[in-house]
């Protein structure tokens, strides 16, 4: 199926939007659509950004195809130009992902390993950091717990490495499909032969601003004979540093594969918190029912050295908040119960209605009991 899709690249689907659904599309956006059904003639049903729409097309399409499209219009009629597709069947894809995940068993890093890697980098001699300048860029990807007081920033998620290959794919698609950009690039190259091509500039920017890109850049540099010799002269084993970098890369890839397998977004953030053994934040939105009836939830799972496992589940549904705490520590659950009236008053003071609020003890708090649906941020 991949061959025909390549042959169709550049063809256009015309999408007629009816009843003005809540769908935001901007000219130049690259979007993914799934072909749900072939109706009559050249009319197809597609799922685009969780919305089912009708489209007319002169391109022969097949049910269950996944298309990559470039938005070229706006208003009631939107032109979507085909720039690629995913021809692999869902079962084959699932099998490939499961096989890859099996090879990454044990890839998940514990929070303590983040601190050890950070310490390893910080103790490297200045001369080593000069030959590996990418090491200095890693610091911005290792947030301290205090930095999260104002919440998880958008930039922190985008730079986590989870979108690295997508960024490269989008860069390639834009360079290939945007005629104006290609002409501009050719003009700049003719006017200034020494100018760095736009593709190289874009690639360098993606690598610099992405954790996985930076790690892959370091891994590549560690294969350079000159770098190996310099490390050896400073009594540093390149293999040790390479192993630490490789573990971080595999950890990111583990969550990339989990995201694809479970149709979620699982993001790894190397948070530095000395009391944390493991932790995750899960944000979910239920797509069932009318928009005003949908449920939104946040699950906070923490495994702390002193307190043990703590689970907090905050659900917002029908305008009310339901809060539940579960902990393995009996003393801590009593402290939580004492503070529940204060927490309820804080909700009310903020104009938020509380439906229920509770805290209970469990011998073993099971993090896996959280439903894997939504945005999952691992720390």
Short mmCIF file of C-alpha atoms in Angstrom, two decimals:
data_model
loop_
_atom_site.label_atom_id
_atom_site.label_comp_id
_atom_site.label_asym_id
_atom_site.label_seq_id
_atom_site.Cartn_x
_atom_site.Cartn_y
_atom_site.Cartn_z
CA UNK A 1 0.00 0.00 0.00
CA UNK A 2 2.94 2.31 0.59
CA UNK A 3 3.82 2.47 -3.12
CA UNK A 4 0.46 3.78 -4.35
CA UNK A 5 0.40 6.38 -1.59
CA UNK A 6 3.76 7.71 -2.72
CA UNK A 7 2.47 7.93 -6.28
CA UNK A 8 -0.51 9.96 -5.05
CA UNK A 9 1.61 12.47 -3.14
CA UNK A 10 0.71 16.02 -4.16
CA UNK A 11 -2.90 15.16 -5.06
CA UNK A 12 -5.72 17.12 -3.42
CA UNK A 13 -8.75 16.24 -1.31
CA UNK A 14 -11.45 18.91 -1.10
CA UNK A 15 -13.06 18.94 2.33
CA UNK A 16 -16.47 20.54 2.74
CA UNK A 17 -17.14 21.47 6.37
CA UNK A 18 -20.79 21.30 7.33
CA UNK A 19 -22.44 22.61 10.50
CA UNK A 20 -19.14 24.30 11.41
CA UNK A 21 -17.72 21.74 13.88
CA UNK A 22 -15.16 22.86 16.46
CA UNK A 23 -12.17 22.23 14.22
CA UNK A 24 -9.18 24.53 13.92
CA UNK A 25 -7.13 24.23 10.72
CA UNK A 26 -4.54 26.73 9.54
CA UNK A 27 -3.01 27.03 6.10
CA UNK A 28 0.33 25.22 6.10
CA UNK A 29 -0.58 22.80 8.91
CA UNK A 30 0.40 19.16 8.43
CA UNK A 31 -2.40 16.93 9.75
CA UNK A 32 -3.11 13.20 9.90
CA UNK A 33 -6.43 11.77 8.78
CA UNK A 34 -7.84 8.24 8.83
CA UNK A 35 -10.13 7.00 6.05
CA UNK A 36 -13.15 5.54 7.86
CA UNK A 37 -15.39 4.66 4.96
CA UNK A 38 -15.78 4.97 1.19
CA UNK A 39 -19.36 6.09 0.55
CA UNK A 40 -20.61 6.89 -2.96
CA UNK A 41 -18.55 8.00 -5.92
CA UNK A 42 -15.66 10.16 -4.81
CA UNK A 43 -16.97 10.83 -1.29
CA UNK A 44 -15.17 9.48 1.77
CA UNK A 45 -15.56 9.76 5.54
CA UNK A 46 -12.38 10.71 7.37
CA UNK A 47 -11.43 11.25 10.99
CA UNK A 48 -9.45 14.46 11.42
CA UNK A 49 -8.48 15.76 14.89
CA UNK A 50 -11.06 13.47 16.54
CA UNK A 51 -13.79 14.82 14.25
CA UNK A 52 -15.52 12.75 11.55
CA UNK A 53 -15.98 14.71 8.31
CA UNK A 54 -17.01 14.15 4.70
CA UNK A 55 -14.49 14.80 1.92
CA UNK A 56 -14.57 14.59 -1.87
CA UNK A 57 -11.52 13.33 -3.66
CA UNK A 58 -10.32 12.26 -7.10
CA UNK A 59 -7.71 10.05 -5.43
CA UNK A 60 -8.55 6.34 -5.13
CA UNK A 61 -8.39 5.69 -1.39
CA UNK A 62 -8.90 2.60 0.72
CA UNK A 63 -10.69 2.13 4.01
CA UNK A 64 -8.40 2.32 7.08
CA UNK A 65 -5.67 4.18 5.20
CA UNK A 66 -3.89 6.84 7.24
CA UNK A 67 -3.06 9.98 5.29
CA UNK A 68 -0.71 12.86 5.97
CA UNK A 69 -2.20 16.07 4.58
CA UNK A 70 -1.16 19.69 4.16
CA UNK A 71 -3.86 22.35 4.72
CA UNK A 72 -4.13 24.77 1.80
CA UNK A 73 -7.44 26.54 2.35
CA UNK A 74 -9.79 27.91 4.98
CA UNK A 75 -13.44 28.73 5.52
CA UNK A 76 -16.19 26.29 4.52
CA UNK A 77 -14.08 24.61 1.84
CA UNK A 78 -10.62 23.37 2.75
CA UNK A 79 -8.13 21.87 0.34
CA UNK A 80 -5.99 19.12 1.82
CA UNK A 81 -2.98 18.10 -0.25
CA UNK A 82 -1.66 14.58 0.26
CA UNK A 83 1.99 14.64 1.32
CA UNK A 84 2.36 11.10 2.58
CA UNK A 85 0.65 8.13 4.11
CA UNK A 86 1.02 5.22 6.46
CA UNK A 87 0.32 2.02 4.59
CA UNK A 88 1.07 -0.52 7.30
CA UNK A 89 -1.98 -2.30 8.69
CA UNK A 90 -2.89 -1.68 12.30
CA UNK A 91 -2.21 -5.32 13.24
CA UNK A 92 1.24 -5.30 11.62
CA UNK A 93 2.01 -1.98 13.28
CA UNK A 94 0.89 -3.27 16.67
CA UNK A 95 3.03 -6.39 16.27
CA UNK A 96 6.07 -4.29 15.32
CA UNK A 97 5.59 -1.99 18.32
CA UNK A 98 5.18 -4.90 20.75
CA UNK A 99 8.35 -6.49 19.38
CA UNK A 100 10.25 -3.21 19.78
CA UNK A 101 8.92 -2.75 23.33
CA UNK A 102 10.06 -6.26 24.21
CA UNK A 103 13.59 -5.31 23.17
CA UNK A 104 13.37 -2.25 25.46
CA UNK A 105 12.53 -4.19 28.63
CA UNK A 106 14.15 -2.47 31.56
CA UNK A 107 14.63 0.73 29.55
CA UNK A 108 12.61 2.86 32.00
CA UNK A 109 14.94 4.88 34.16
CA UNK A 110 14.34 5.57 37.83
CA UNK A 111 14.42 9.13 39.12
CA UNK A 112 17.68 8.44 41.00
CA UNK A 113 19.44 7.58 37.75
CA UNK A 114 18.62 11.05 36.43
CA UNK A 115 20.52 12.62 39.31
CA UNK A 116 23.52 10.32 38.80
CA UNK A 117 23.70 11.16 35.09
CA UNK A 118 23.46 14.87 35.84
CA UNK A 119 26.27 14.54 38.41
CA UNK A 120 28.40 12.62 35.90
CA UNK A 121 28.04 15.40 33.33
CA UNK A 122 28.72 18.17 35.87
CA UNK A 123 31.94 16.51 37.09
CA UNK A 124 33.44 16.20 33.61
CA UNK A 125 36.53 18.42 33.09
CA UNK A 126 36.03 21.69 31.24
CA UNK A 127 38.16 20.47 28.34
CA UNK A 128 35.79 17.54 27.81
CA UNK A 129 32.78 19.83 27.76
CA UNK A 130 34.60 21.92 25.14
CA UNK A 131 34.95 18.97 22.75
CA UNK A 132 31.35 17.94 23.53
CA UNK A 133 29.52 21.30 23.67
CA UNK A 134 26.19 19.44 23.41
CA UNK A 135 26.61 18.41 27.06
CA UNK A 136 25.96 21.99 28.15
CA UNK A 137 22.60 21.92 26.36
CA UNK A 138 21.42 18.95 28.44
CA UNK A 139 21.08 21.07 31.58
CA UNK A 140 17.97 22.85 30.30
CA UNK A 141 16.25 19.49 29.77
CA UNK A 142 16.74 18.44 33.45
CA UNK A 143 14.29 20.62 35.42
CA UNK A 144 14.47 20.90 39.21
CA UNK A 145 11.25 20.18 41.11
CA UNK A 146 10.99 23.88 42.07
CA UNK A 147 10.65 24.79 38.39
CA UNK A 148 7.33 22.94 38.22
CA UNK A 149 5.65 25.11 40.85
CA UNK A 150 3.85 26.99 38.06
CA UNK A 151 2.96 23.77 36.21
CA UNK A 152 4.27 21.72 33.27
CA UNK A 153 5.26 24.19 30.55
CA UNK A 154 4.40 23.62 26.90
CA UNK A 155 8.07 23.95 25.95
CA UNK A 156 9.06 21.23 28.44
CA UNK A 157 6.71 18.77 26.75
CA UNK A 158 7.68 19.78 23.20
CA UNK A 159 11.40 19.44 23.93
CA UNK A 160 11.08 16.09 25.74
CA UNK A 161 12.13 14.05 22.70
CA UNK A 162 8.71 12.48 22.17
CA UNK A 163 8.14 14.56 19.00
CA UNK A 164 11.70 14.40 17.61
CA UNK A 165 10.98 12.25 14.55
CA UNK A 166 7.75 14.15 13.90
CA UNK A 167 9.69 17.42 13.85
CA UNK A 168 12.13 15.97 11.32
CA UNK A 169 9.28 14.64 9.18
CA UNK A 170 7.48 17.98 9.21
CA UNK A 171 10.70 19.79 8.31
CA UNK A 172 11.19 17.46 5.34
CA UNK A 173 7.59 17.77 4.20
CA UNK A 174 7.64 21.55 4.34
CA UNK A 175 10.88 21.70 2.35
CA UNK A 176 9.54 19.29 -0.27
CA UNK A 177 5.95 20.52 -0.65
CA UNK A 178 6.27 24.29 -0.26
CA UNK A 179 7.29 25.63 -3.68
CA UNK A 180 7.73 29.15 -2.39
CA UNK A 181 10.15 27.98 0.28
CA UNK A 182 12.15 26.04 -2.29
CA UNK A 183 12.36 29.05 -4.59
CA UNK A 184 13.40 31.28 -1.72
CA UNK A 185 16.05 28.76 -0.72
CA UNK A 186 17.41 28.63 -4.28
CA UNK A 187 17.55 32.43 -4.48
CA UNK A 188 19.42 32.72 -1.19
CA UNK A 189 21.87 30.02 -2.29
CA UNK A 190 22.54 31.87 -5.56
CA UNK A 191 22.93 35.26 -3.89
CA UNK A 192 25.13 34.03 -1.07
CA UNK A 193 26.96 30.79 -1.74
CA UNK A 194 28.32 30.74 1.81
CA UNK A 195 24.89 30.91 3.44
CA UNK A 196 23.83 27.88 5.44
CA UNK A 197 20.92 26.11 3.64
CA UNK A 198 17.51 26.39 5.30
CA UNK A 199 17.34 22.61 5.71
CA UNK A 200 20.59 22.56 7.69
CA UNK A 201 19.49 25.52 9.82
CA UNK A 202 16.16 23.87 10.55
CA UNK A 203 17.82 20.56 11.42
CA UNK A 204 20.35 22.23 13.72
CA UNK A 205 17.58 24.11 15.52
CA UNK A 206 15.50 20.94 16.01
CA UNK A 207 18.47 19.01 17.42
CA UNK A 208 19.49 21.84 19.76
CA UNK A 209 15.98 22.32 21.17
CA UNK A 210 15.08 18.64 21.58
CA UNK A 211 16.33 16.24 24.27
CA UNK A 212 16.44 13.20 22.00
CA UNK A 213 18.08 15.19 19.22
CA UNK A 214 20.77 16.45 21.61
CA UNK A 215 21.36 12.95 22.99
CA UNK A 216 21.71 11.49 19.47
CA UNK A 217 24.14 14.28 18.61
CA UNK A 218 26.28 13.41 21.65
CA UNK A 219 26.11 9.71 20.81
CA UNK A 220 27.33 10.44 17.30
CA UNK A 221 30.17 12.61 18.61
CA UNK A 222 31.28 9.83 20.97
CA UNK A 223 32.11 7.75 17.90
CA UNK A 224 34.63 10.35 16.69
CA UNK A 225 38.25 9.18 17.05
CA UNK A 226 39.42 12.60 18.23
CA UNK A 227 36.75 12.77 20.95
CA UNK A 228 37.56 9.21 22.09
CA UNK A 229 41.25 10.08 22.36
CA UNK A 230 40.51 13.27 24.32
CA UNK A 231 38.27 11.42 26.77
CA UNK A 232 40.88 8.72 27.26
CA UNK A 233 43.55 11.32 28.04
CA UNK A 234 41.26 12.63 30.81
CA UNK A 235 40.80 9.09 32.23
CA UNK A 236 37.16 8.99 31.08
CA UNK A 237 35.87 5.82 29.47
CA UNK A 238 33.84 6.75 26.37
CA UNK A 239 31.81 3.56 26.78
CA UNK A 240 30.60 4.63 30.24
CA UNK A 241 29.37 7.99 28.99
CA UNK A 242 27.95 6.36 25.86
CA UNK A 243 26.02 3.82 27.94
CA UNK A 244 24.47 6.57 30.07
CA UNK A 245 23.42 8.53 26.95
CA UNK A 246 22.08 5.39 25.27
CA UNK A 247 19.93 4.55 28.32
CA UNK A 248 18.31 7.98 28.15
CA UNK A 249 17.59 7.56 24.42
CA UNK A 250 16.04 4.13 24.95
CA UNK A 251 13.95 5.49 27.81
CA UNK A 252 12.48 8.14 25.49
CA UNK A 253 11.87 5.56 22.77
CA UNK A 254 10.07 3.33 25.28
CA UNK A 255 7.49 6.08 25.87
CA UNK A 256 7.28 6.93 22.17
CA UNK A 257 6.30 3.33 21.46
CA UNK A 258 3.90 3.22 24.42
CA UNK A 259 2.23 6.37 23.07
CA UNK A 260 1.72 4.83 19.64
CA UNK A 261 0.54 1.48 20.99
CA UNK A 262 -2.02 2.94 23.42
CA UNK A 263 -3.07 5.94 21.29
CA UNK A 264 -1.93 8.30 24.05
CA UNK A 265 0.79 10.89 24.49
CA UNK A 266 3.32 9.65 27.03
CA UNK A 267 6.08 12.14 27.75
CA UNK A 268 9.30 11.52 29.66
CA UNK A 269 10.70 14.45 31.66
CA UNK A 270 14.03 13.87 33.50
CA UNK A 271 12.97 15.68 36.67
CA UNK A 272 15.61 16.16 39.37
CA UNK A 273 14.02 15.59 42.80
CA UNK A 274 16.19 13.84 45.38
CA UNK A 275 13.23 12.38 47.34
CA UNK A 276 11.51 10.97 44.24
CA UNK A 277 11.92 7.34 43.20
CA UNK A 278 9.29 7.38 40.47
CA UNK A 279 6.34 9.48 39.40
CA UNK A 280 3.85 10.27 36.68
CA UNK A 281 1.14 12.79 35.82
CA UNK A 282 -1.76 11.65 33.66
CA UNK A 283 -4.16 14.13 32.06
CA UNK A 284 -7.27 12.72 30.43
CA UNK A 285 -10.32 13.98 28.56
CA UNK A 286 -13.30 11.75 27.96
CA UNK A 287 -14.69 12.15 24.43
CA UNK A 288 -18.00 10.55 25.34
CA UNK A 289 -21.21 12.56 25.32
CA UNK A 290 -21.78 16.22 24.63
CA UNK A 291 -18.88 18.68 25.15
CA UNK A 292 -20.48 20.16 28.28
CA UNK A 293 -20.85 16.65 29.76
CA UNK A 294 -17.31 15.47 29.15
CA UNK A 295 -15.07 14.54 32.07
CA UNK A 296 -11.56 15.84 32.64
CA UNK A 297 -9.13 14.29 35.10
CA UNK A 298 -5.60 14.53 36.44
CA UNK A 299 -3.87 11.63 38.17
CA UNK A 300 -0.69 12.25 40.17
CA UNK A 301 1.31 9.16 41.11
CA UNK A 302 4.38 9.64 43.31
CA UNK A 303 6.76 7.12 44.87
CA UNK A 304 8.72 8.99 47.55
CA UNK A 305 11.61 7.64 49.62
CA UNK A 306 10.18 8.70 52.98
CA UNK A 307 6.42 8.39 52.40
CA UNK A 308 6.07 5.57 49.90
CA UNK A 309 3.48 5.57 47.12
CA UNK A 310 0.87 8.32 46.93
CA UNK A 311 -1.93 8.58 44.35
CA UNK A 312 -4.09 11.66 43.83
CA UNK A 313 -7.01 11.58 41.40
CA UNK A 314 -8.81 14.83 40.50
CA UNK A 315 -11.92 14.49 38.32
CA UNK A 316 -13.96 17.41 36.94
CA UNK A 317 -17.39 16.45 35.64
CA UNK A 318 -20.65 18.38 35.28
CA UNK A 319 -19.07 21.45 36.87
CA UNK A 320 -17.93 19.68 40.05
CA UNK A 321 -14.55 18.42 41.27
CA UNK A 322 -14.07 15.00 42.85
CA UNK A 323 -10.75 14.49 44.66
CA UNK A 324 -9.40 11.17 45.97
CA UNK A 325 -6.08 10.40 47.69
CA UNK A 326 -4.62 6.92 48.19
CA UNK A 327 -1.40 6.26 50.12
CA UNK A 328 0.51 3.29 51.52
CA UNK A 329 1.59 5.26 54.60
CA UNK A 330 -0.95 5.12 57.47
CA UNK A 331 0.45 8.19 59.25
CA UNK A 332 0.36 10.19 56.04
CA UNK A 333 -3.25 9.25 55.27
CA UNK A 334 -4.29 10.54 58.71
CA UNK A 335 -2.50 13.83 58.01
CA UNK A 336 -4.31 14.02 54.66
CA UNK A 337 -7.69 13.45 56.30
CA UNK A 338 -7.03 16.29 58.74
CA UNK A 339 -6.27 18.62 55.85
CA UNK A 340 -9.27 17.71 53.66
CA UNK A 341 -11.61 20.39 55.15
CA UNK A 342 -8.94 23.03 54.45
CA UNK A 343 -8.56 21.80 50.87
CA UNK A 344 -12.32 21.89 50.34
CA UNK A 345 -12.47 25.48 51.58
CA UNK A 346 -9.64 26.43 49.18
CA UNK A 347 -11.62 24.97 46.27
CA UNK A 348 -14.71 26.93 47.30
CA UNK A 349 -12.72 30.14 47.83
CA UNK A 350 -11.53 29.79 44.23
CA UNK A 351 -15.12 29.49 43.01
CA UNK A 352 -14.84 25.75 42.33
CA UNK A 353 -17.59 23.35 43.37
CA UNK A 354 -16.55 20.16 45.21
CA UNK A 355 -18.56 17.02 44.60
CA UNK A 356 -16.56 14.70 46.83
CA UNK A 357 -13.19 14.58 48.57
CA UNK A 358 -11.59 11.63 50.37
CA UNK A 359 -8.37 9.95 51.49
CA UNK A 360 -7.76 6.29 52.25
CA UNK A 361 -4.98 3.83 53.04
CA UNK A 362 -4.07 0.86 50.83
CA UNK A 363 -1.39 -1.72 51.55
CA UNK A 364 -0.15 -1.43 47.95
CA UNK A 365 -1.04 1.54 45.77
CA UNK A 366 -1.21 0.27 42.18
CA UNK A 367 -0.09 2.92 39.68
CA UNK A 368 -1.15 0.72 36.75
CA UNK A 369 -4.81 1.01 37.80
CA UNK A 370 -4.94 4.40 36.05
CA UNK A 371 -6.59 4.16 32.64
CA UNK A 372 -4.04 4.73 29.86
CA UNK A 373 -5.99 7.37 27.97
CA UNK A 374 -4.83 10.95 27.41
CA UNK A 375 -1.58 12.72 28.12
CA UNK A 376 0.84 10.83 30.35
CA UNK A 377 3.89 12.68 31.67
CA UNK A 378 6.50 10.47 33.35
CA UNK A 379 9.13 11.96 35.68
#
